[in-house]
Structures are given as structure tokens and as C-alpha cells.
Amino acid sequence: MTRQVDVAIVGAGSAGLYAMSQVKAAGKNFVLIDGGELGTTCARVGCMPSKALIQIAEDFHRRKIFKREGIEGGDNLTITTADAMEHVEDLRDTFVDRVLSNSVDQMGDELITANAHFIAPGILEADGEQIHAEKIILATGSSPIVPNSWREFGDSIVTTDEFFEMGDLPESMAIIGLGVIGLELGQSLHRLGVRTVGIDQVDTIAGLTDPETAKTATDLLSKEMTLWLGHAANIQSLDNGQLQVSCGDNKITVDKVLVCMGRRPTLENLQLDKAGIRCNDQGIPDYDPHTMQITGQPVFIAGDNNGDRPLLHEAGDEGTIAGLNASAASIRRFRRKTPFSITFSDPNIVSVGLSYAELDLGATAIASISLAPVGRALIMGRNRGLIRLYANKQDGTLLGASLVMAQGEHLGHLLAWSIEQQMTVLQMLEMPFYHPVLEEALQPVLRTLLSECNIQTTIPAGLRLLEN
């Protein structure tokens, strides 16, 4: 059986669905092909269920400051983890249902629920059907990385693909990999009463390169949960069914290991070579991130499977760009947004714009403030952390930020928008700052940055003269 279409989209995750919306809007004949579980990684096993667990853990953890506020009885509060996980799963199912109802539930034969692979340039095969497509969009997502030698431990090894199906939490768990998801789930598990240790072979957490925020984040998180950094983890099975995990000179016996070592783009089964597509040393085809087109091919790649920016808002943009260009007679290049990432630990860990490692330190002004004296943070009982801002010394343009702070997700957005608008430190000081809010902590940092930049002003920073 053969089918001819204008556009074939392989993968019904976030990037694929965004691409489909553009292809449909252009009136193109298309198919959407996916042989896995529908509902997107974000809704099923990523952003959304993890935030549900984090919220439960934060609510339960909050009881520890009740006494100082005059609230009695906090020590008597308990949690039933099976019920907590059931709540997380219920919310997860709601999120997945919403995705499906808004995307594929009403589709007819345009949806092919099977895995696809190339059999020739421009020709895919899925469930015995050949699909001839003028343009093809690859949005097959990613899968968790687990060392092959650890797979022999079976169900004792858990990734985020299985975590939200556990039904209840174990008594003890090691988290290997302290990037975003490892930190988020590790801290939540600890707060919910699971004996937890977090392990990473590097000396920093959450991918931080700024030495000051990296130290602050490590110091704060290690006061709450055990962190073993700087050595690779080794796992051995014990006769009682538990696992012994070692890291350097440290050892722990646990019921399960949560592996959070990143995700690998799922391209290997597409048989790209039959389409004349070659991969680079990272296993990814060379492509233009401003068009999403694979070099020299009528094929586009978007979302986690290109290994560039594995975040939902980026997948949405990439899918949209791929869908637009796959539907158009000519290719257009699009500007990408300011890099922005959030680890929803407590405190949040946020990176915006250029990272410390990307700065020209000789041409950059850097200023910081501790959250300790910030009034609103003190009232909240969350005055731990650090704000670090980077600006161009010559003209004062804000370049980036590294934050470790409560509710940093909100301030991170304001800073990302400022960088996107290419605002200067002086322009930012001219914005209103309410009192008392966490955002007003920016003012002294911005004033310090201003003093280090080559900017002259005849009136106090923050004021603007009326024009006649």
C-alpha cells in the first residue's frame, strides 16, 4: 500500500504537534506517524508530573517552619506516599488527556500509530505502508540514557519513563545524575521521607558554570540532602534484592536507583542512511537551527531529537519553524530566543542568556547579591541564595544571569525578556520596582553593574527627564 503526501511528520510529541498545526494551516496533505505512547514527553513523564510531585513535597516540607510562625502541630503531620503518587498520576493523566483531545483524538487516517523508517530518499515505511512525501519532519524525541551494564538490574533501575508508574515510593533511592530532573526529583523524594543520596561524576550541579552560584547551590542543597560529587557511580546487586551504590569512598544500600543521566535523541531506528542523511560525531544530522532543515535535504528536524535545546518552549518553536518551512515554497530563517533554563528545586536554579563559561570576562561586568538580607525572602522563610548578573562593560547591555533563589522562575522570566529586548542596565533601573517583593533585590545588583560599565549619567539612575 502506497500513499502520497505533501508532508510527513514522524513523531507526535510537542515538536511534531506544533509542526502539524502549521502544516494543517497551510492546507497541506500530511500524515502524522508515531508508534509510541501519545501525549508528549512533557505531559507524560517530564515537566508536568514532576512539578506535581514537587508541589506535594514542598507543601509537606513547609511544616518545618510552622513552629517559628506560631503554628502548632506541624510535627504531627504525616504523608501517605501511595496516595501522593496516585494524585500525581491522576494529574498526569489529566495533562495527557488534554494534549490528546487537542491534537490527535479527532484525527482519521492522517494519524499512523506505528514506527516509521526510511526505505529511500523521500519514502518512509510504517506498518507495511509506504509513504512518499515531498517534505519530511523528524520529531521523534528522546529516550533516557542507561548504561548497558546496569540494565541487568531490571526493575531496580528506574528512569523518568517508569518513575511515575511506580504506584508508591521505595524506602531508599539513589539518584544518579544531578541535572535538572535529578535534582528536582531527588529533593522531592528526600522531602517525602525517602532515604536519598544524589550522585554526579562532576563537581557541580544543574549544569552551572558560574563558580559562585555553583557553590551556593551545592552548599544549600547538600544541607538538605546527601550529595556525592566528583566521582562516577558503580552499582552492584545484593542477595537480598537491594543494590549497593558506590561513589568514590562512599557506599549506600538502596531499594532502587533513579537514573537521570540525560536523554538520547531517538534517531537510530529511522535508517537515515537510506535517505542519504549522514550524522555527525554526536549522532545528529547537520542542520540549520534557524530553519530546522537538514543540510542538503528536504527534511527537517525539531525537538529533543536534535539534541540542542531539550525544553518544551524550544521544541514548540522548532516544530513551528519546521512546519512553516516544510509547507512553504521557500525557506525562511528565524531568530532563536534567549537561552533560558529553570531547575525547579528549592531554591530554584535559573540560567538566562549567556552562561558564565560563555562570557568574555575581560569585557564583562559581574555583580551579585545574597538573598539573606532581602526582606520579602526573610518573611517567606526562604532567604537563601544568590543573584548574579552579567553585563557588557562598554554599553551596559545585560548579557546573562545565574540565579539560586526562591521563586527564581519569575525573576528569570523578567531577565530573559530584558535580554531579549537588549536592554541596558540603566534602562532596567528605570523600570518600576515594588516593595516588598523579591524582584527589588535586582536594584542593588544593577547599580553595582552600572558603576562598572562605561555609562555616564547626569541624573540619579532610575529617573528619567520629561522631554519638552
mmCIF file of N, CA, C and O in Angstrom, residues 209-289:
data_model
loop_
_atom_site.group_PDB
_atom_site.id
_atom_site.type_symbol
_atom_site.label_atom_id
_atom_site.label_comp_id
_atom_site.label_asym_id
_atom_site.label_seq_id
_atom_site.Cartn_x
_atom_site.Cartn_y
_atom_site.Cartn_z
ATOM 1 N N THR A 209 27.934 26.852 35.532
ATOM 2 C CA THR A 209 29.349 27.122 35.257
ATOM 3 C C THR A 209 29.863 28.321 36.036
ATOM 4 O O THR A 209 31.067 28.514 36.123
ATOM 5 N N ASP A 210 28.962 29.139 36.592
ATOM 6 C CA ASP A 210 29.381 30.264 37.429
ATOM 7 C C ASP A 210 29.863 29.707 38.766
ATOM 8 O O ASP A 210 29.096 29.053 39.482
ATOM 9 N N PRO A 211 31.117 29.941 39.143
ATOM 10 C CA PRO A 211 31.639 29.330 40.370
ATOM 11 C C PRO A 211 30.901 29.764 41.637
ATOM 12 O O PRO A 211 30.787 28.988 42.588
ATOM 13 N N GLU A 212 30.378 30.989 41.659
ATOM 14 C CA GLU A 212 29.703 31.486 42.856
ATOM 15 C C GLU A 212 28.313 30.855 43.019
ATOM 16 O O GLU A 212 27.951 30.395 44.105
ATOM 17 N N THR A 213 27.536 30.854 41.954
ATOM 18 C CA THR A 213 26.208 30.243 42.076
ATOM 19 C C THR A 213 26.318 28.724 42.182
ATOM 20 O O THR A 213 25.494 28.090 42.848
ATOM 21 N N ALA A 214 27.331 28.139 41.552
ATOM 22 C CA ALA A 214 27.526 26.690 41.673
ATOM 23 C C ALA A 214 27.804 26.312 43.123
ATOM 24 O O ALA A 214 27.236 25.341 43.644
ATOM 25 N N LYS A 215 28.669 27.084 43.794
ATOM 26 C CA LYS A 215 28.976 26.810 45.201
ATOM 27 C C LYS A 215 27.743 27.027 46.074
ATOM 28 O O LYS A 215 27.442 26.224 46.969
ATOM 29 N N THR A 216 27.018 28.117 45.810
ATOM 30 C CA THR A 216 25.818 28.402 46.603
ATOM 31 C C THR A 216 24.799 27.284 46.464
ATOM 32 O O THR A 216 24.236 26.804 47.457
ATOM 33 N N ALA A 217 24.551 26.853 45.234
ATOM 34 C CA ALA A 217 23.565 25.803 45.003
ATOM 35 C C ALA A 217 23.982 24.502 45.670
ATOM 36 O O ALA A 217 23.166 23.833 46.327
ATOM 37 N N THR A 218 25.236 24.138 45.537
ATOM 38 C CA THR A 218 25.717 22.889 46.142
ATOM 39 C C THR A 218 25.650 22.954 47.656
ATOM 40 O O THR A 218 25.214 22.004 48.319
ATOM 41 N N ASP A 219 26.068 24.087 48.222
ATOM 42 C CA ASP A 219 26.035 24.233 49.680
ATOM 43 C C ASP A 219 24.600 24.124 50.206
ATOM 44 O O ASP A 219 24.347 23.433 51.207
ATOM 45 N N LEU A 220 23.658 24.789 49.565
ATOM 46 C CA LEU A 220 22.276 24.788 50.044
ATOM 47 C C LEU A 220 21.625 23.421 49.896
ATOM 48 O O LEU A 220 20.961 22.933 50.812
ATOM 49 N N LEU A 221 21.785 22.800 48.740
ATOM 50 C CA LEU A 221 21.151 21.501 48.526
ATOM 51 C C LEU A 221 21.769 20.416 49.388
ATOM 52 O O LEU A 221 21.076 19.518 49.871
ATOM 53 N N SER A 222 23.087 20.511 49.615
ATOM 54 C CA SER A 222 23.755 19.468 50.417
ATOM 55 C C SER A 222 23.415 19.586 51.901
ATOM 56 O O SER A 222 23.583 18.624 52.650
ATOM 57 N N LYS A 223 22.931 20.749 52.343
ATOM 58 C CA LYS A 223 22.475 20.873 53.726
ATOM 59 C C LYS A 223 21.167 20.133 53.948
ATOM 60 O O LYS A 223 20.821 19.780 55.079
ATOM 61 N N GLU A 224 20.435 19.920 52.874
ATOM 62 C CA GLU A 224 19.145 19.258 52.985
ATOM 63 C C GLU A 224 19.224 17.775 52.661
ATOM 64 O O GLU A 224 18.608 16.938 53.304
ATOM 65 N N MET A 225 19.969 17.404 51.617
ATOM 66 C CA MET A 225 20.079 16.007 51.210
ATOM 67 C C MET A 225 21.538 15.673 50.932
ATOM 68 O O MET A 225 22.361 16.558 50.684
ATOM 69 N N THR A 226 21.868 14.411 51.004
ATOM 70 C CA THR A 226 23.241 13.964 50.795
ATOM 71 C C THR A 226 23.600 14.035 49.321
ATOM 72 O O THR A 226 22.870 13.517 48.463
ATOM 73 N N LEU A 227 24.729 14.691 49.018
ATOM 74 C CA LEU A 227 25.237 14.781 47.653
ATOM 75 C C LEU A 227 26.642 14.200 47.596
ATOM 76 O O LEU A 227 27.491 14.545 48.421
ATOM 77 N N TRP A 228 26.882 13.332 46.644
ATOM 78 C CA TRP A 228 28.218 12.806 46.377
ATOM 79 C C TRP A 228 28.620 13.263 44.980
ATOM 80 O O TRP A 228 28.012 12.855 43.985
ATOM 81 N N LEU A 229 29.630 14.117 44.904
ATOM 82 C CA LEU A 229 30.031 14.708 43.633
ATOM 83 C C LEU A 229 31.472 14.357 43.295
ATOM 84 O O LEU A 229 32.285 14.067 44.166
ATOM 85 N N GLY A 230 31.768 14.423 41.998
ATOM 86 C CA GLY A 230 33.152 14.290 41.549
ATOM 87 C C GLY A 230 33.609 12.892 41.229
ATOM 88 O O GLY A 230 34.774 12.703 40.856
ATOM 89 N N HIS A 231 32.750 11.897 41.337
ATOM 90 C CA HIS A 231 33.133 10.514 41.021
ATOM 91 C C HIS A 231 31.967 9.809 40.332
ATOM 92 O O HIS A 231 30.798 10.062 40.644
ATOM 93 N N ALA A 232 32.302 8.911 39.421
ATOM 94 C CA ALA A 232 31.270 8.120 38.759
ATOM 95 C C ALA A 232 30.681 7.108 39.729
ATOM 96 O O ALA A 232 31.341 6.670 40.678
ATOM 97 N N ALA A 233 29.452 6.731 39.488
ATOM 98 C CA ALA A 233 28.764 5.763 40.344
ATOM 99 C C ALA A 233 28.980 4.350 39.827
ATOM 100 O O ALA A 233 29.075 4.112 38.611
ATOM 101 N N ASN A 234 29.053 3.406 40.766
ATOM 102 C CA ASN A 234 29.100 1.978 40.443
ATOM 103 C C ASN A 234 27.964 1.287 41.180
ATOM 104 O O ASN A 234 27.624 1.659 42.312
ATOM 105 N N ILE A 235 27.371 0.266 40.556
ATOM 106 C CA ILE A 235 26.235 -0.429 41.146
ATOM 107 C C ILE A 235 26.501 -1.926 41.181
ATOM 108 O O ILE A 235 27.000 -2.504 40.208
ATOM 109 N N GLN A 236 26.180 -2.543 42.312
ATOM 110 C CA GLN A 236 26.250 -3.996 42.448
ATOM 111 C C GLN A 236 24.946 -4.501 43.050
ATOM 112 O O GLN A 236 24.336 -3.830 43.886
ATOM 113 N N SER A 237 24.512 -5.676 42.629
ATOM 114 C CA SER A 237 23.303 -6.270 43.202
ATOM 115 C C SER A 237 23.669 -7.082 44.437
ATOM 116 O O SER A 237 24.747 -7.679 44.510
ATOM 117 N N LEU A 238 22.776 -7.095 45.421
ATOM 118 C CA LEU A 238 22.966 -7.851 46.648
ATOM 119 C C LEU A 238 21.997 -9.020 46.684
ATOM 120 O O LEU A 238 20.967 -9.027 45.994
ATOM 121 N N ASP A 239 22.293 -9.998 47.511
ATOM 122 C CA ASP A 239 21.471 -11.206 47.571
ATOM 123 C C ASP A 239 20.044 -10.919 48.029
ATOM 124 O O ASP A 239 19.114 -11.663 47.699
ATOM 125 N N ASN A 240 19.854 -9.849 48.801
ATOM 126 C CA ASN A 240 18.517 -9.540 49.319
ATOM 127 C C ASN A 240 17.664 -8.737 48.329
ATOM 128 O O ASN A 240 16.565 -8.289 48.655
ATOM 129 N N GLY A 241 18.183 -8.533 47.107
ATOM 130 C CA GLY A 241 17.433 -7.822 46.091
ATOM 131 C C GLY A 241 17.702 -6.336 46.049
ATOM 132 O O GLY A 241 17.251 -5.643 45.124
ATOM 133 N N GLN A 242 18.425 -5.815 47.035
ATOM 134 C CA GLN A 242 18.777 -4.401 47.027
ATOM 135 C C GLN A 242 20.017 -4.166 46.165
ATOM 136 O O GLN A 242 20.659 -5.112 45.684
ATOM 137 N N LEU A 243 20.340 -2.905 45.983
ATOM 138 C CA LEU A 243 21.508 -2.520 45.214
ATOM 139 C C LEU A 243 22.489 -1.774 46.098
ATOM 140 O O LEU A 243 22.085 -0.976 46.946
ATOM 141 N N GLN A 244 23.768 -2.052 45.899
ATOM 142 C CA GLN A 244 24.806 -1.280 46.586
ATOM 143 C C GLN A 244 25.400 -0.304 45.584
ATOM 144 O O GLN A 244 25.908 -0.702 44.534
ATOM 145 N N VAL A 245 25.309 0.981 45.921
ATOM 146 C CA VAL A 245 25.803 2.034 45.034
ATOM 147 C C VAL A 245 27.018 2.671 45.687
ATOM 148 O O VAL A 245 26.969 3.074 46.856
ATOM 149 N N SER A 246 28.102 2.755 44.941
ATOM 150 C CA SER A 246 29.324 3.370 45.459
ATOM 151 C C SER A 246 29.725 4.544 44.587
ATOM 152 O O SER A 246 29.466 4.576 43.382
ATOM 153 N N CYS A 247 30.350 5.523 45.237
ATOM 154 C CA CYS A 247 30.817 6.733 44.553
ATOM 155 C C CYS A 247 32.052 7.201 45.302
ATOM 156 O O CYS A 247 31.947 7.691 46.435
ATOM 157 N N GLY A 248 33.221 7.042 44.708
ATOM 158 C CA GLY A 248 34.446 7.345 45.433
ATOM 159 C C GLY A 248 34.567 6.438 46.638
ATOM 160 O O GLY A 248 34.485 5.206 46.528
ATOM 161 N N ASP A 249 34.748 7.018 47.826
ATOM 162 C CA ASP A 249 34.857 6.244 49.061
ATOM 163 C C ASP A 249 33.506 6.014 49.733
ATOM 164 O O ASP A 249 33.438 5.421 50.819
ATOM 165 N N ASN A 250 32.436 6.488 49.126
ATOM 166 C CA ASN A 250 31.110 6.383 49.728
ATOM 167 C C ASN A 250 30.340 5.185 49.190
ATOM 168 O O ASN A 250 30.448 4.839 48.007
ATOM 169 N N LYS A 251 29.543 4.570 50.067
ATOM 170 C CA LYS A 251 28.693 3.450 49.668
ATOM 171 C C LYS A 251 27.340 3.567 50.354
ATOM 172 O O LYS A 251 27.234 4.072 51.473
ATOM 173 N N ILE A 252 26.296 3.097 49.665
ATOM 174 C CA ILE A 252 24.967 3.072 50.247
ATOM 175 C C ILE A 252 24.201 1.895 49.666
ATOM 176 O O ILE A 252 24.401 1.521 48.502
ATOM 177 N N THR A 253 23.361 1.303 50.480
ATOM 178 C CA THR A 253 22.485 0.226 50.020
ATOM 179 C C THR A 253 21.083 0.799 49.864
ATOM 180 O O THR A 253 20.547 1.425 50.789
ATOM 181 N N VAL A 254 20.484 0.604 48.689
ATOM 182 C CA VAL A 254 19.184 1.203 48.391
ATOM 183 C C VAL A 254 18.264 0.175 47.743
ATOM 184 O O VAL A 254 18.701 -0.856 47.229
ATOM 185 N N ASP A 255 16.971 0.515 47.761
ATOM 186 C CA ASP A 255 15.978 -0.347 47.118
ATOM 187 C C ASP A 255 15.961 -0.152 45.609
ATOM 188 O O ASP A 255 15.805 -1.104 44.845
ATOM 189 N N LYS A 256 16.110 1.096 45.171
ATOM 190 C CA LYS A 256 16.068 1.400 43.746
ATOM 191 C C LYS A 256 17.046 2.520 43.408
ATOM 192 O O LYS A 256 17.448 3.293 44.291
ATOM 193 N N VAL A 257 17.393 2.606 42.134
ATOM 194 C CA VAL A 257 18.248 3.677 41.618
ATOM 195 C C VAL A 257 17.486 4.409 40.524
ATOM 196 O O VAL A 257 16.967 3.788 39.592
ATOM 197 N N LEU A 258 17.387 5.724 40.680
ATOM 198 C CA LEU A 258 16.777 6.567 39.655
ATOM 199 C C LEU A 258 17.894 7.141 38.791
ATOM 200 O O LEU A 258 18.735 7.903 39.273
ATOM 201 N N VAL A 259 17.918 6.753 37.542
ATOM 202 C CA VAL A 259 18.986 7.175 36.626
ATOM 203 C C VAL A 259 18.518 8.413 35.862
ATOM 204 O O VAL A 259 17.541 8.365 35.108
ATOM 205 N N CYS A 260 19.222 9.515 36.063
ATOM 206 C CA CYS A 260 18.896 10.797 35.411
ATOM 207 C C CYS A 260 20.143 11.326 34.704
ATOM 208 O O CYS A 260 20.608 12.440 34.971
ATOM 209 N N MET A 261 20.680 10.524 33.807
ATOM 210 C CA MET A 261 21.931 10.857 33.133
ATOM 211 C C MET A 261 21.698 11.520 31.776
ATOM 212 O O MET A 261 22.580 11.545 30.926
ATOM 213 N N GLY A 262 20.520 12.061 31.603
ATOM 214 C CA GLY A 262 20.195 12.729 30.348
ATOM 215 C C GLY A 262 19.374 11.833 29.437
ATOM 216 O O GLY A 262 19.062 10.690 29.755
ATOM 217 N N ARG A 263 19.029 12.390 28.284
ATOM 218 C CA ARG A 263 18.233 11.669 27.302
ATOM 219 C C ARG A 263 18.953 11.692 25.962
ATOM 220 O O ARG A 263 19.603 12.679 25.607
ATOM 221 N N ARG A 264 18.819 10.608 25.226
ATOM 222 C CA ARG A 264 19.489 10.455 23.933
ATOM 223 C C ARG A 264 18.467 10.607 22.805
ATOM 224 O O ARG A 264 17.396 9.992 22.852
ATOM 225 N N PRO A 265 18.774 11.427 21.784
ATOM 226 C CA PRO A 265 17.858 11.537 20.648
ATOM 227 C C PRO A 265 17.558 10.171 20.038
ATOM 228 O O PRO A 265 18.459 9.343 19.868
ATOM 229 N N THR A 266 16.289 9.914 19.734
ATOM 230 C CA THR A 266 15.893 8.613 19.196
ATOM 231 C C THR A 266 15.841 8.690 17.674
ATOM 232 O O THR A 266 14.789 8.925 17.076
ATOM 233 N N LEU A 267 16.994 8.506 17.065
ATOM 234 C CA LEU A 267 17.126 8.545 15.614
ATOM 235 C C LEU A 267 17.593 7.221 15.024
ATOM 236 O O LEU A 267 17.497 7.016 13.810
ATOM 237 N N GLU A 268 18.086 6.326 15.898
ATOM 238 C CA GLU A 268 18.787 5.147 15.394
ATOM 239 C C GLU A 268 17.916 4.213 14.565
ATOM 240 O O GLU A 268 18.399 3.506 13.670
ATOM 241 N N ASN A 269 16.618 4.179 14.810
ATOM 242 C CA ASN A 269 15.747 3.246 14.093
ATOM 243 C C ASN A 269 15.144 3.828 12.821
ATOM 244 O O ASN A 269 14.382 3.138 12.124
ATOM 245 N N LEU A 270 15.473 5.071 12.500
ATOM 246 C CA LEU A 270 14.906 5.703 11.305
ATOM 247 C C LEU A 270 15.607 5.288 10.023
ATOM 248 O O LEU A 270 15.095 5.550 8.929
ATOM 249 N N GLN A 271 16.781 4.662 10.147
ATOM 250 C CA GLN A 271 17.574 4.245 8.983
ATOM 251 C C GLN A 271 17.835 5.438 8.053
ATOM 252 O O GLN A 271 17.528 5.436 6.866
ATOM 253 N N LEU A 272 18.418 6.467 8.669
ATOM 254 C CA LEU A 272 18.657 7.718 7.953
ATOM 255 C C LEU A 272 19.571 7.533 6.741
ATOM 256 O O LEU A 272 19.463 8.272 5.754
ATOM 257 N N ASP A 273 20.451 6.545 6.793
ATOM 258 C CA ASP A 273 21.380 6.329 5.690
ATOM 259 C C ASP A 273 20.646 6.027 4.383
ATOM 260 O O ASP A 273 21.106 6.374 3.288
ATOM 261 N N LYS A 274 19.479 5.385 4.485
ATOM 262 C CA LYS A 274 18.718 5.063 3.274
ATOM 263 C C LYS A 274 18.108 6.305 2.638
ATOM 264 O O LYS A 274 17.679 6.266 1.475
ATOM 265 N N ALA A 275 18.058 7.382 3.388
ATOM 266 C CA ALA A 275 17.588 8.653 2.845
ATOM 267 C C ALA A 275 18.749 9.531 2.394
ATOM 268 O O ALA A 275 18.534 10.675 1.969
ATOM 269 N N GLY A 276 19.966 9.010 2.509
ATOM 270 C CA GLY A 276 21.139 9.789 2.153
ATOM 271 C C GLY A 276 21.512 10.816 3.199
ATOM 272 O O GLY A 276 22.213 11.787 2.909
ATOM 273 N N ILE A 277 21.046 10.598 4.441
ATOM 274 C CA ILE A 277 21.324 11.529 5.530
ATOM 275 C C ILE A 277 22.450 10.982 6.389
ATOM 276 O O ILE A 277 22.352 9.858 6.902
ATOM 277 N N ARG A 278 23.487 11.750 6.535
ATOM 278 C CA ARG A 278 24.619 11.348 7.357
ATOM 279 C C ARG A 278 24.581 12.087 8.693
ATOM 280 O O ARG A 278 24.161 13.237 8.758
ATOM 281 N N CYS A 279 25.057 11.407 9.730
ATOM 282 C CA CYS A 279 25.104 12.006 11.061
ATOM 283 C C CYS A 279 26.522 12.420 11.405
ATOM 284 O O CYS A 279 27.500 11.836 10.924
ATOM 285 N N ASN A 280 26.644 13.443 12.266
ATOM 286 C CA ASN A 280 27.953 13.899 12.708
ATOM 287 C C ASN A 280 28.458 13.034 13.865
ATOM 288 O O ASN A 280 27.854 11.998 14.192
ATOM 289 N N ASP A 281 29.523 13.466 14.507
ATOM 290 C CA ASP A 281 30.121 12.668 15.593
ATOM 291 C C ASP A 281 29.199 12.518 16.788
ATOM 292 O O ASP A 281 29.364 11.606 17.594
ATOM 293 N N GLN A 282 28.237 13.411 16.923
ATOM 294 C CA GLN A 282 27.275 13.329 18.025
ATOM 295 C C GLN A 282 26.053 12.483 17.661
ATOM 296 O O GLN A 282 25.118 12.352 18.452
ATOM 297 N N GLY A 283 26.058 11.924 16.462
ATOM 298 C CA GLY A 283 24.941 11.095 16.039
ATOM 299 C C GLY A 283 23.742 11.879 15.559
ATOM 300 O O GLY A 283 22.637 11.330 15.447
ATOM 301 N N ILE A 284 23.945 13.186 15.252
ATOM 302 C CA ILE A 284 22.865 14.060 14.815
ATOM 303 C C ILE A 284 23.183 14.547 13.401
ATOM 304 O O ILE A 284 24.321 14.912 13.106
ATOM 305 N N PRO A 285 22.199 14.598 12.513
ATOM 306 C CA PRO A 285 22.458 15.189 11.191
ATOM 307 C C PRO A 285 22.787 16.677 11.317
ATOM 308 O O PRO A 285 22.261 17.365 12.194
ATOM 309 N N ASP A 286 23.661 17.165 10.476
ATOM 310 C CA ASP A 286 23.924 18.599 10.450
ATOM 311 C C ASP A 286 22.687 19.324 9.927
ATOM 312 O O ASP A 286 22.088 18.908 8.921
ATOM 313 N N TYR A 287 22.306 20.401 10.608
ATOM 314 C CA TYR A 287 21.107 21.140 10.226
ATOM 315 C C TYR A 287 21.274 22.601 10.607
ATOM 316 O O TYR A 287 22.140 22.964 11.408
ATOM 317 N N ASP A 288 20.426 23.442 10.046
ATOM 318 C CA ASP A 288 20.434 24.871 10.354
ATOM 319 C C ASP A 288 19.412 25.123 11.462
ATOM 320 O O ASP A 288 18.206 24.942 11.244
ATOM 321 N N PRO A 289 19.838 25.551 12.665
ATOM 322 C CA PRO A 289 18.893 25.766 13.765
ATOM 323 C C PRO A 289 17.939 26.937 13.537
ATOM 324 O O PRO A 289 17.004 27.121 14.310
#
